[in-house]
């Protein structure tokens, strides 16, 4: 892990000033003994959020608090820190989710919020995985429309589906997180970024049943560094353009990542028929170990039972750099650029890419409708796929 001073900050502002008051959920009747504690958490939040002074809301250690779906809503009157020392566990009563089946814990419209403490957030997802439906995309921990947000030093495990979601946030630092679920748990993305600007995700370990990190439309200035990823589906931009939508992602830097035993490594995925762009993206200093599909651009992504129709429009993928990418591929094809006939991938640069297949042999690459530049040592046997 990098020291704090080693991290380049992309935050324009953040929570400032010490907290002068503490509020414990136990003071409002929380037991932490396996019974349901949602009302106590609501009352504690209302007290902390309405305080004119900086407040620390405490979830005590060595206790496990069981919660129904709950929304912690701002704006609050002062800077607020949530200190999670113990465990917060999702209710296993599925009737508790009838009102909102897509969210469990939500922090909504709060400025200058810090969530930390070294404790555990357990989504109790095993009861949901057998009946998992991708259309729901249930989220364990959601941050929505927060500005100047810090989320650090937490363990998030066994989410219903997505573990941590940042939606419509500005100026975020997420660091020192451990996000875990079994490799066969369905749709359990580690960290999901949507419509969020100026976010740093750093010094974290993520291993789940889906993308370690997924970055989707409306996200700009996203920096990912010092991440250990696996098991899972790697780091993905997209999917974009589903349902003929116009989607944009730009200014993404993925730096200093180790990816092991995943089905994909670095992936950009877009549906036919969409529009918009995935632009100004850099993957650098990435180590891969036994990754089945290390580098992918797929502009013909089709994650549905029936075949997708061929369409002339597409999300434009351009100005993507892969620099200092090393390691091993679990398949013969280490790089697969399957781009659109009508909107070919442009400005794709491979610099010092050394990916080997089984038996220490050079892996191959397939290029389809893509404009590439190679710089330095690119040790791949490449061929152009027939179109």
PDB file of C-alpha atoms in Angstrom, residues 20-316:
ATOM      1  CA  UNK A  20     -16.325  18.285  18.455  1.00  0.00           C
ATOM      2  CA  UNK A  21     -19.176  15.955  19.396  1.00  0.00           C
ATOM      3  CA  UNK A  22     -19.914  12.229  19.327  1.00  0.00           C
ATOM      4  CA  UNK A  23     -23.261  10.480  18.899  1.00  0.00           C
ATOM      5  CA  UNK A  24     -23.463   6.705  19.417  1.00  0.00           C
ATOM      6  CA  UNK A  25     -26.214   4.547  17.950  1.00  0.00           C
ATOM      7  CA  UNK A  26     -26.329   2.777  21.320  1.00  0.00           C
ATOM      8  CA  UNK A  27     -27.546   6.013  22.929  1.00  0.00           C
ATOM      9  CA  UNK A  28     -30.719   5.687  20.844  1.00  0.00           C
ATOM     10  CA  UNK A  29     -31.481   2.094  21.760  1.00  0.00           C
ATOM     11  CA  UNK A  30     -29.372   0.056  19.344  1.00  0.00           C
ATOM     12  CA  UNK A  31     -28.564  -3.337  20.872  1.00  0.00           C
ATOM     13  CA  UNK A  32     -26.110  -4.887  18.431  1.00  0.00           C
ATOM     14  CA  UNK A  33     -27.247  -8.349  19.504  1.00  0.00           C
ATOM     15  CA  UNK A  34     -28.760  -9.602  16.254  1.00  0.00           C
ATOM     16  CA  UNK A  35     -32.103  -7.899  16.725  1.00  0.00           C
ATOM     17  CA  UNK A  36     -33.239  -5.205  14.302  1.00  0.00           C
ATOM     18  CA  UNK A  37     -31.705  -1.772  15.029  1.00  0.00           C
ATOM     19  CA  UNK A  38     -32.880   0.423  12.123  1.00  0.00           C
ATOM     20  CA  UNK A  39     -34.934   2.877  14.193  1.00  0.00           C
ATOM     21  CA  UNK A  40     -32.008   3.593  16.501  1.00  0.00           C
ATOM     22  CA  UNK A  41     -29.751   4.310  13.513  1.00  0.00           C
ATOM     23  CA  UNK A  42     -32.364   6.662  12.026  1.00  0.00           C
ATOM     24  CA  UNK A  43     -32.660   8.617  15.281  1.00  0.00           C
ATOM     25  CA  UNK A  44     -28.891   8.801  15.725  1.00  0.00           C
ATOM     26  CA  UNK A  45     -28.497  10.096  12.153  1.00  0.00           C
ATOM     27  CA  UNK A  46     -31.167  12.758  12.656  1.00  0.00           C
ATOM     28  CA  UNK A  47     -29.388  13.946  15.802  1.00  0.00           C
ATOM     29  CA  UNK A  48     -25.956  14.016  14.161  1.00  0.00           C
ATOM     30  CA  UNK A  49     -27.144  15.575  10.887  1.00  0.00           C
ATOM     31  CA  UNK A  50     -28.994  18.387  12.675  1.00  0.00           C
ATOM     32  CA  UNK A  51     -26.050  19.360  14.882  1.00  0.00           C
ATOM     33  CA  UNK A  52     -24.488  22.745  14.185  1.00  0.00           C
ATOM     34  CA  UNK A  53     -21.042  21.468  15.246  1.00  0.00           C
ATOM     35  CA  UNK A  54     -18.864  18.825  13.645  1.00  0.00           C
ATOM     36  CA  UNK A  55     -20.142  15.403  14.701  1.00  0.00           C
ATOM     37  CA  UNK A  56     -18.849  11.825  14.792  1.00  0.00           C
ATOM     38  CA  UNK A  57     -21.598   9.206  14.590  1.00  0.00           C
ATOM     39  CA  UNK A  58     -20.283   6.051  16.285  1.00  0.00           C
ATOM     40  CA  UNK A  59     -21.108   2.418  15.494  1.00  0.00           C
ATOM     41  CA  UNK A  60     -19.372   0.664  18.431  1.00  0.00           C
ATOM     42  CA  UNK A  61     -16.928  -2.201  18.028  1.00  0.00           C
ATOM     43  CA  UNK A  62     -17.492  -5.838  18.977  1.00  0.00           C
ATOM     44  CA  UNK A  63     -21.191  -5.663  18.140  1.00  0.00           C
ATOM     45  CA  UNK A  64     -23.228  -6.624  15.080  1.00  0.00           C
ATOM     46  CA  UNK A  65     -26.135  -4.338  14.166  1.00  0.00           C
ATOM     47  CA  UNK A  66     -28.839  -5.700  11.886  1.00  0.00           C
ATOM     48  CA  UNK A  67     -30.545  -3.136   9.622  1.00  0.00           C
ATOM     49  CA  UNK A  68     -33.422  -2.981   7.187  1.00  0.00           C
ATOM     50  CA  UNK A  69     -33.000  -0.763   4.102  1.00  0.00           C
ATOM     51  CA  UNK A  70     -32.236   2.722   5.392  1.00  0.00           C
ATOM     52  CA  UNK A  71     -31.497   6.099   3.805  1.00  0.00           C
ATOM     53  CA  UNK A  72     -29.260   8.625   5.579  1.00  0.00           C
ATOM     54  CA  UNK A  73     -30.329  11.890   3.962  1.00  0.00           C
ATOM     55  CA  UNK A  74     -28.811  15.377   3.983  1.00  0.00           C
ATOM     56  CA  UNK A  75     -28.100  18.141   3.739  1.00  0.00           C
ATOM     57  CA  UNK A  76     -26.617  18.234   7.232  1.00  0.00           C
ATOM     58  CA  UNK A  77     -25.815  21.356   9.225  1.00  0.00           C
ATOM     59  CA  UNK A  78     -22.107  20.596   9.652  1.00  0.00           C
ATOM     60  CA  UNK A  79     -19.335  18.227   8.612  1.00  0.00           C
ATOM     61  CA  UNK A  80     -20.126  14.688   9.682  1.00  0.00           C
ATOM     62  CA  UNK A  81     -17.967  11.584  10.249  1.00  0.00           C
ATOM     63  CA  UNK A  82     -19.473   8.108  10.506  1.00  0.00           C
ATOM     64  CA  UNK A  83     -17.130   5.871  12.499  1.00  0.00           C
ATOM     65  CA  UNK A  84     -17.989   2.204  11.875  1.00  0.00           C
ATOM     66  CA  UNK A  85     -15.983   0.150  14.363  1.00  0.00           C
ATOM     67  CA  UNK A  86     -18.351  -2.825  14.653  1.00  0.00           C
ATOM     68  CA  UNK A  87     -20.391  -4.721  12.065  1.00  0.00           C
ATOM     69  CA  UNK A  88     -23.495  -3.590  10.184  1.00  0.00           C
ATOM     70  CA  UNK A  89     -25.404  -6.559   8.769  1.00  0.00           C
ATOM     71  CA  UNK A  90     -28.311  -6.588   6.344  1.00  0.00           C
ATOM     72  CA  UNK A  91     -31.632  -7.997   7.496  1.00  0.00           C
ATOM     73  CA  UNK A  92     -32.321 -11.462   6.087  1.00  0.00           C
ATOM     74  CA  UNK A  93     -36.083 -10.879   6.064  1.00  0.00           C
ATOM     75  CA  UNK A  94     -36.837 -10.370   2.374  1.00  0.00           C
ATOM     76  CA  UNK A  95     -40.145  -8.633   3.162  1.00  0.00           C
ATOM     77  CA  UNK A  96     -38.103  -5.723   4.520  1.00  0.00           C
ATOM     78  CA  UNK A  97     -37.061  -4.946   0.929  1.00  0.00           C
ATOM     79  CA  UNK A  98     -40.542  -4.689  -0.573  1.00  0.00           C
ATOM     80  CA  UNK A  99     -40.507  -0.890  -0.568  1.00  0.00           C
ATOM     81  CA  UNK A 100     -37.061  -0.513  -2.145  1.00  0.00           C
ATOM     82  CA  UNK A 101     -35.508  -3.715  -3.425  1.00  0.00           C
ATOM     83  CA  UNK A 102     -32.561  -1.951  -5.070  1.00  0.00           C
ATOM     84  CA  UNK A 103     -30.864  -0.299  -2.100  1.00  0.00           C
ATOM     85  CA  UNK A 104     -29.849  -1.235   1.426  1.00  0.00           C
ATOM     86  CA  UNK A 105     -27.661   1.522   2.930  1.00  0.00           C
ATOM     87  CA  UNK A 106     -27.828   4.913   1.193  1.00  0.00           C
ATOM     88  CA  UNK A 107     -26.055   8.181   2.023  1.00  0.00           C
ATOM     89  CA  UNK A 108     -27.963  10.779   0.020  1.00  0.00           C
ATOM     90  CA  UNK A 109     -27.196  14.474  -0.602  1.00  0.00           C
ATOM     91  CA  UNK A 110     -24.607  14.913   2.161  1.00  0.00           C
ATOM     92  CA  UNK A 111     -21.658  17.288   1.782  1.00  0.00           C
ATOM     93  CA  UNK A 112     -18.324  16.950   3.605  1.00  0.00           C
ATOM     94  CA  UNK A 113     -18.983  13.395   4.769  1.00  0.00           C
ATOM     95  CA  UNK A 114     -16.359  10.916   6.018  1.00  0.00           C
ATOM     96  CA  UNK A 115     -17.213   7.220   6.462  1.00  0.00           C
ATOM     97  CA  UNK A 116     -14.434   5.175   8.089  1.00  0.00           C
ATOM     98  CA  UNK A 117     -13.523   3.119  11.152  1.00  0.00           C
ATOM     99  CA  UNK A 118     -12.155  -0.297  10.181  1.00  0.00           C
ATOM    100  CA  UNK A 119     -15.464  -2.091  10.746  1.00  0.00           C
ATOM    101  CA  UNK A 120     -17.489  -4.359   8.470  1.00  0.00           C
ATOM    102  CA  UNK A 121     -20.546  -3.863   6.280  1.00  0.00           C
ATOM    103  CA  UNK A 122     -22.074  -7.263   5.510  1.00  0.00           C
ATOM    104  CA  UNK A 123     -24.786  -7.382   2.841  1.00  0.00           C
ATOM    105  CA  UNK A 124     -25.828 -10.910   3.807  1.00  0.00           C
ATOM    106  CA  UNK A 125     -26.085 -11.564   0.098  1.00  0.00           C
ATOM    107  CA  UNK A 126     -26.220 -15.342   0.145  1.00  0.00           C
ATOM    108  CA  UNK A 127     -29.993 -15.268   0.632  1.00  0.00           C
ATOM    109  CA  UNK A 128     -30.323 -13.272  -2.608  1.00  0.00           C
ATOM    110  CA  UNK A 129     -27.799 -14.893  -4.930  1.00  0.00           C
ATOM    111  CA  UNK A 130     -29.889 -17.931  -5.868  1.00  0.00           C
ATOM    112  CA  UNK A 131     -32.672 -15.665  -7.153  1.00  0.00           C
ATOM    113  CA  UNK A 132     -30.343 -12.963  -8.456  1.00  0.00           C
ATOM    114  CA  UNK A 133     -31.687 -10.948 -11.385  1.00  0.00           C
ATOM    115  CA  UNK A 134     -29.382  -8.645 -13.310  1.00  0.00           C
ATOM    116  CA  UNK A 135     -32.186  -6.178 -13.959  1.00  0.00           C
ATOM    117  CA  UNK A 136     -32.340  -5.256 -10.275  1.00  0.00           C
ATOM    118  CA  UNK A 137     -28.675  -4.482  -9.596  1.00  0.00           C
ATOM    119  CA  UNK A 138     -29.296  -4.304  -5.862  1.00  0.00           C
ATOM    120  CA  UNK A 139     -26.687  -2.212  -4.076  1.00  0.00           C
ATOM    121  CA  UNK A 140     -25.360  -2.755  -0.548  1.00  0.00           C
ATOM    122  CA  UNK A 141     -23.769   0.661   0.066  1.00  0.00           C
ATOM    123  CA  UNK A 142     -24.761   3.636  -2.108  1.00  0.00           C
ATOM    124  CA  UNK A 143     -23.446   7.192  -2.062  1.00  0.00           C
ATOM    125  CA  UNK A 144     -25.774   9.423  -4.060  1.00  0.00           C
ATOM    126  CA  UNK A 145     -25.313  13.115  -4.841  1.00  0.00           C
ATOM    127  CA  UNK A 146     -22.597  13.607  -2.224  1.00  0.00           C
ATOM    128  CA  UNK A 147     -19.905  16.279  -2.562  1.00  0.00           C
ATOM    129  CA  UNK A 148     -16.487  16.193  -0.901  1.00  0.00           C
ATOM    130  CA  UNK A 149     -16.769  12.591   0.261  1.00  0.00           C
ATOM    131  CA  UNK A 150     -14.168  10.348   1.908  1.00  0.00           C
ATOM    132  CA  UNK A 151     -14.777   6.602   2.327  1.00  0.00           C
ATOM    133  CA  UNK A 152     -11.828   4.802   3.880  1.00  0.00           C
ATOM    134  CA  UNK A 153     -10.717   1.844   5.996  1.00  0.00           C
ATOM    135  CA  UNK A 154     -13.785  -0.391   5.721  1.00  0.00           C
ATOM    136  CA  UNK A 155     -14.524  -4.036   4.985  1.00  0.00           C
ATOM    137  CA  UNK A 156     -17.516  -4.531   2.690  1.00  0.00           C
ATOM    138  CA  UNK A 157     -18.544  -8.126   2.053  1.00  0.00           C
ATOM    139  CA  UNK A 158     -21.207 -10.379   0.541  1.00  0.00           C
ATOM    140  CA  UNK A 159     -23.368  -7.686  -1.033  1.00  0.00           C
ATOM    141  CA  UNK A 160     -26.799  -8.463  -2.410  1.00  0.00           C
ATOM    142  CA  UNK A 161     -25.318  -7.471  -5.773  1.00  0.00           C
ATOM    143  CA  UNK A 162     -23.109  -4.349  -6.121  1.00  0.00           C
ATOM    144  CA  UNK A 163     -20.998  -3.684  -3.045  1.00  0.00           C
ATOM    145  CA  UNK A 164     -20.251   0.056  -3.223  1.00  0.00           C
ATOM    146  CA  UNK A 165     -21.885   2.495  -5.643  1.00  0.00           C
ATOM    147  CA  UNK A 166     -21.004   6.145  -6.242  1.00  0.00           C
ATOM    148  CA  UNK A 167     -23.815   7.841  -8.169  1.00  0.00           C
ATOM    149  CA  UNK A 168     -23.859  11.524  -9.117  1.00  0.00           C
ATOM    150  CA  UNK A 169     -21.083  12.372  -6.654  1.00  0.00           C
ATOM    151  CA  UNK A 170     -18.394  15.061  -6.957  1.00  0.00           C
ATOM    152  CA  UNK A 171     -14.932  15.030  -5.315  1.00  0.00           C
ATOM    153  CA  UNK A 172     -14.597  11.562  -3.833  1.00  0.00           C
ATOM    154  CA  UNK A 173     -11.705   9.718  -2.220  1.00  0.00           C
ATOM    155  CA  UNK A 174     -12.243   5.987  -1.623  1.00  0.00           C
ATOM    156  CA  UNK A 175      -9.241   4.209  -0.142  1.00  0.00           C
ATOM    157  CA  UNK A 176      -8.074   1.305   2.005  1.00  0.00           C
ATOM    158  CA  UNK A 177     -11.193  -0.732   1.314  1.00  0.00           C
ATOM    159  CA  UNK A 178     -11.415  -4.523   1.370  1.00  0.00           C
ATOM    160  CA  UNK A 179     -14.336  -5.670  -0.775  1.00  0.00           C
ATOM    161  CA  UNK A 180     -15.005  -9.407  -0.902  1.00  0.00           C
ATOM    162  CA  UNK A 181     -17.561 -11.969  -2.075  1.00  0.00           C
ATOM    163  CA  UNK A 182     -17.199 -15.493  -3.498  1.00  0.00           C
ATOM    164  CA  UNK A 183     -16.050 -15.667  -7.095  1.00  0.00           C
ATOM    165  CA  UNK A 184     -19.289 -17.378  -8.108  1.00  0.00           C
ATOM    166  CA  UNK A 185     -21.607 -14.815  -6.477  1.00  0.00           C
ATOM    167  CA  UNK A 186     -23.677 -13.246  -9.290  1.00  0.00           C
ATOM    168  CA  UNK A 187     -23.417  -9.580 -10.313  1.00  0.00           C
ATOM    169  CA  UNK A 188     -21.511  -8.567  -7.180  1.00  0.00           C
ATOM    170  CA  UNK A 189     -19.468  -5.676  -8.618  1.00  0.00           C
ATOM    171  CA  UNK A 190     -16.921  -4.346  -6.138  1.00  0.00           C
ATOM    172  CA  UNK A 191     -17.004  -0.580  -6.746  1.00  0.00           C
ATOM    173  CA  UNK A 192     -19.410   0.957  -9.271  1.00  0.00           C
ATOM    174  CA  UNK A 193     -18.976   4.537 -10.529  1.00  0.00           C
ATOM    175  CA  UNK A 194     -21.853   6.274 -12.314  1.00  0.00           C
ATOM    176  CA  UNK A 195     -22.302   9.939 -13.267  1.00  0.00           C
ATOM    177  CA  UNK A 196     -19.505  10.855 -10.871  1.00  0.00           C
ATOM    178  CA  UNK A 197     -16.728  13.413 -11.387  1.00  0.00           C
ATOM    179  CA  UNK A 198     -13.328  13.710  -9.751  1.00  0.00           C
ATOM    180  CA  UNK A 199     -13.005  10.409  -7.899  1.00  0.00           C
ATOM    181  CA  UNK A 200      -9.904   8.630  -6.606  1.00  0.00           C
ATOM    182  CA  UNK A 201     -10.103   4.905  -5.782  1.00  0.00           C
ATOM    183  CA  UNK A 202      -6.855   3.815  -4.151  1.00  0.00           C
ATOM    184  CA  UNK A 203      -5.007   1.252  -2.052  1.00  0.00           C
ATOM    185  CA  UNK A 204      -7.801  -1.317  -1.941  1.00  0.00           C
ATOM    186  CA  UNK A 205      -8.270  -5.063  -2.362  1.00  0.00           C
ATOM    187  CA  UNK A 206     -11.307  -6.236  -4.325  1.00  0.00           C
ATOM    188  CA  UNK A 207     -12.363  -9.800  -5.089  1.00  0.00           C
ATOM    189  CA  UNK A 208     -15.970 -10.574  -6.052  1.00  0.00           C
ATOM    190  CA  UNK A 209     -18.138 -12.386  -8.593  1.00  0.00           C
ATOM    191  CA  UNK A 210     -18.242  -9.529 -11.107  1.00  0.00           C
ATOM    192  CA  UNK A 211     -16.200  -6.433 -12.038  1.00  0.00           C
ATOM    193  CA  UNK A 212     -13.715  -5.338  -9.397  1.00  0.00           C
ATOM    194  CA  UNK A 213     -14.402  -1.769 -10.560  1.00  0.00           C
ATOM    195  CA  UNK A 214     -17.013  -0.722 -13.133  1.00  0.00           C
ATOM    196  CA  UNK A 215     -17.149   2.799 -14.583  1.00  0.00           C
ATOM    197  CA  UNK A 216     -20.260   3.787 -16.527  1.00  0.00           C
ATOM    198  CA  UNK A 217     -21.879   6.770 -18.199  1.00  0.00           C
ATOM    199  CA  UNK A 218     -21.430  10.322 -16.960  1.00  0.00           C
ATOM    200  CA  UNK A 219     -18.172   9.587 -15.154  1.00  0.00           C
ATOM    201  CA  UNK A 220     -15.216  11.941 -15.658  1.00  0.00           C
ATOM    202  CA  UNK A 221     -11.810  12.342 -14.041  1.00  0.00           C
ATOM    203  CA  UNK A 222     -11.684   8.872 -12.526  1.00  0.00           C
ATOM    204  CA  UNK A 223      -8.364   7.778 -11.028  1.00  0.00           C
ATOM    205  CA  UNK A 224      -7.778   4.172  -9.951  1.00  0.00           C
ATOM    206  CA  UNK A 225      -4.459   3.266  -8.356  1.00  0.00           C
ATOM    207  CA  UNK A 226      -2.810   0.651  -6.186  1.00  0.00           C
ATOM    208  CA  UNK A 227      -5.592  -1.936  -6.486  1.00  0.00           C
ATOM    209  CA  UNK A 228      -5.415  -5.711  -6.045  1.00  0.00           C
ATOM    210  CA  UNK A 229      -8.201  -7.282  -8.149  1.00  0.00           C
ATOM    211  CA  UNK A 230      -9.365 -10.897  -8.186  1.00  0.00           C
ATOM    212  CA  UNK A 231     -11.339 -13.047  -8.345  1.00  0.00           C
ATOM    213  CA  UNK A 232     -13.903 -11.347 -10.559  1.00  0.00           C
ATOM    214  CA  UNK A 233     -14.246  -9.827 -14.000  1.00  0.00           C
ATOM    215  CA  UNK A 234     -11.436  -7.267 -13.849  1.00  0.00           C
ATOM    216  CA  UNK A 235     -11.776  -3.518 -14.384  1.00  0.00           C
ATOM    217  CA  UNK A 236     -14.465  -2.419 -16.834  1.00  0.00           C
ATOM    218  CA  UNK A 237     -15.534   0.762 -18.538  1.00  0.00           C
ATOM    219  CA  UNK A 238     -19.138   0.165 -19.468  1.00  0.00           C
ATOM    220  CA  UNK A 239     -21.282  -1.226 -20.551  1.00  0.00           C
ATOM    221  CA  UNK A 240     -22.202   1.889 -22.540  1.00  0.00           C
ATOM    222  CA  UNK A 241     -24.873   2.522 -25.162  1.00  0.00           C
ATOM    223  CA  UNK A 242     -27.447  -0.023 -24.004  1.00  0.00           C
ATOM    224  CA  UNK A 243     -30.971   0.627 -25.279  1.00  0.00           C
ATOM    225  CA  UNK A 244     -29.675   3.102 -27.913  1.00  0.00           C
ATOM    226  CA  UNK A 245     -28.546   5.438 -25.113  1.00  0.00           C
ATOM    227  CA  UNK A 246     -26.049   8.284 -25.478  1.00  0.00           C
ATOM    228  CA  UNK A 247     -23.253   7.693 -22.952  1.00  0.00           C
ATOM    229  CA  UNK A 248     -19.976   9.421 -22.122  1.00  0.00           C
ATOM    230  CA  UNK A 249     -16.929   8.442 -20.063  1.00  0.00           C
ATOM    231  CA  UNK A 250     -13.667  10.420 -20.146  1.00  0.00           C
ATOM    232  CA  UNK A 251     -10.494  11.151 -18.231  1.00  0.00           C
ATOM    233  CA  UNK A 252      -9.900   7.707 -16.724  1.00  0.00           C
ATOM    234  CA  UNK A 253      -6.476   6.674 -15.371  1.00  0.00           C
ATOM    235  CA  UNK A 254      -5.898   3.140 -14.080  1.00  0.00           C
ATOM    236  CA  UNK A 255      -2.393   2.936 -12.598  1.00  0.00           C
ATOM    237  CA  UNK A 256      -0.567   0.352 -10.512  1.00  0.00           C
ATOM    238  CA  UNK A 257      -3.088  -2.497 -10.510  1.00  0.00           C
ATOM    239  CA  UNK A 258      -2.510  -6.217  -9.945  1.00  0.00           C
ATOM    240  CA  UNK A 259      -5.146  -8.486 -11.524  1.00  0.00           C
ATOM    241  CA  UNK A 260      -5.115 -12.228 -10.797  1.00  0.00           C
ATOM    242  CA  UNK A 261      -7.303 -15.153 -11.810  1.00  0.00           C
ATOM    243  CA  UNK A 262     -10.070 -13.049 -13.354  1.00  0.00           C
ATOM    244  CA  UNK A 263     -12.161 -13.731 -16.450  1.00  0.00           C
ATOM    245  CA  UNK A 264     -11.214 -10.313 -17.872  1.00  0.00           C
ATOM    246  CA  UNK A 265      -8.487  -7.793 -17.204  1.00  0.00           C
ATOM    247  CA  UNK A 266      -8.942  -4.313 -18.682  1.00  0.00           C
ATOM    248  CA  UNK A 267     -12.212  -4.090 -20.585  1.00  0.00           C
ATOM    249  CA  UNK A 268     -14.186  -1.453 -22.498  1.00  0.00           C
ATOM    250  CA  UNK A 269     -17.634  -2.694 -23.526  1.00  0.00           C
ATOM    251  CA  UNK A 270     -20.317  -0.953 -25.595  1.00  0.00           C
ATOM    252  CA  UNK A 271     -23.593  -2.038 -27.183  1.00  0.00           C
ATOM    253  CA  UNK A 272     -24.412  -1.567 -30.848  1.00  0.00           C
ATOM    254  CA  UNK A 273     -26.840   1.274 -31.517  1.00  0.00           C
ATOM    255  CA  UNK A 274     -25.649   3.581 -28.776  1.00  0.00           C
ATOM    256  CA  UNK A 275     -23.846   6.893 -29.196  1.00  0.00           C
ATOM    257  CA  UNK A 276     -21.483   9.138 -27.291  1.00  0.00           C
ATOM    258  CA  UNK A 277     -17.880   8.300 -26.484  1.00  0.00           C
ATOM    259  CA  UNK A 278     -15.335   6.608 -24.254  1.00  0.00           C
ATOM    260  CA  UNK A 279     -12.376   8.960 -24.561  1.00  0.00           C
ATOM    261  CA  UNK A 280      -9.046   9.840 -22.930  1.00  0.00           C
ATOM    262  CA  UNK A 281      -8.433   6.579 -21.076  1.00  0.00           C
ATOM    263  CA  UNK A 282      -5.076   5.326 -19.813  1.00  0.00           C
ATOM    264  CA  UNK A 283      -4.194   1.912 -18.369  1.00  0.00           C
ATOM    265  CA  UNK A 284      -0.625   1.841 -17.070  1.00  0.00           C
ATOM    266  CA  UNK A 285       1.680  -0.211 -14.844  1.00  0.00           C
ATOM    267  CA  UNK A 286      -0.646  -3.211 -14.665  1.00  0.00           C
ATOM    268  CA  UNK A 287       0.446  -6.730 -13.696  1.00  0.00           C
ATOM    269  CA  UNK A 288      -1.730  -9.673 -14.734  1.00  0.00           C
ATOM    270  CA  UNK A 289      -1.551 -13.242 -13.512  1.00  0.00           C
ATOM    271  CA  UNK A 290      -3.543 -15.994 -15.244  1.00  0.00           C
ATOM    272  CA  UNK A 291      -6.173 -13.610 -16.636  1.00  0.00           C
ATOM    273  CA  UNK A 292      -8.384 -15.197 -19.281  1.00  0.00           C
ATOM    274  CA  UNK A 293      -8.962 -12.069 -21.425  1.00  0.00           C
ATOM    275  CA  UNK A 294      -6.343  -9.524 -20.380  1.00  0.00           C
ATOM    276  CA  UNK A 295      -7.197  -6.607 -22.722  1.00  0.00           C
ATOM    277  CA  UNK A 296     -10.556  -6.178 -24.442  1.00  0.00           C
ATOM    278  CA  UNK A 297     -12.425  -3.540 -26.389  1.00  0.00           C
ATOM    279  CA  UNK A 298     -15.817  -4.965 -27.329  1.00  0.00           C
ATOM    280  CA  UNK A 299     -18.098  -2.667 -29.316  1.00  0.00           C
ATOM    281  CA  UNK A 300     -20.428  -5.564 -30.057  1.00  0.00           C
ATOM    282  CA  UNK A 301     -21.252  -6.322 -26.440  1.00  0.00           C
ATOM    283  CA  UNK A 302     -24.532  -8.238 -26.110  1.00  0.00           C
ATOM    284  CA  UNK A 303     -25.432  -9.446 -22.622  1.00  0.00           C
ATOM    285  CA  UNK A 304     -28.901 -10.846 -23.290  1.00  0.00           C
ATOM    286  CA  UNK A 305     -30.484 -14.146 -24.231  1.00  0.00           C
ATOM    287  CA  UNK A 306     -31.603 -13.202 -27.745  1.00  0.00           C
ATOM    288  CA  UNK A 307     -29.080 -12.043 -30.388  1.00  0.00           C
ATOM    289  CA  UNK A 308     -28.551  -8.290 -30.667  1.00  0.00           C
ATOM    290  CA  UNK A 309     -29.508  -6.545 -33.888  1.00  0.00           C
ATOM    291  CA  UNK A 310     -26.774  -5.099 -36.064  1.00  0.00           C
ATOM    292  CA  UNK A 311     -26.916  -1.317 -35.926  1.00  0.00           C
ATOM    293  CA  UNK A 312     -24.977   1.433 -37.652  1.00  0.00           C
ATOM    294  CA  UNK A 313     -24.441   3.746 -34.679  1.00  0.00           C
ATOM    295  CA  UNK A 314     -21.986   3.101 -31.836  1.00  0.00           C
ATOM    296  CA  UNK A 315     -20.270   4.663 -28.855  1.00  0.00           C
ATOM    297  CA  UNK A 316     -16.971   6.051 -30.172  1.00  0.00           C
TER     298      UNK A 316
END
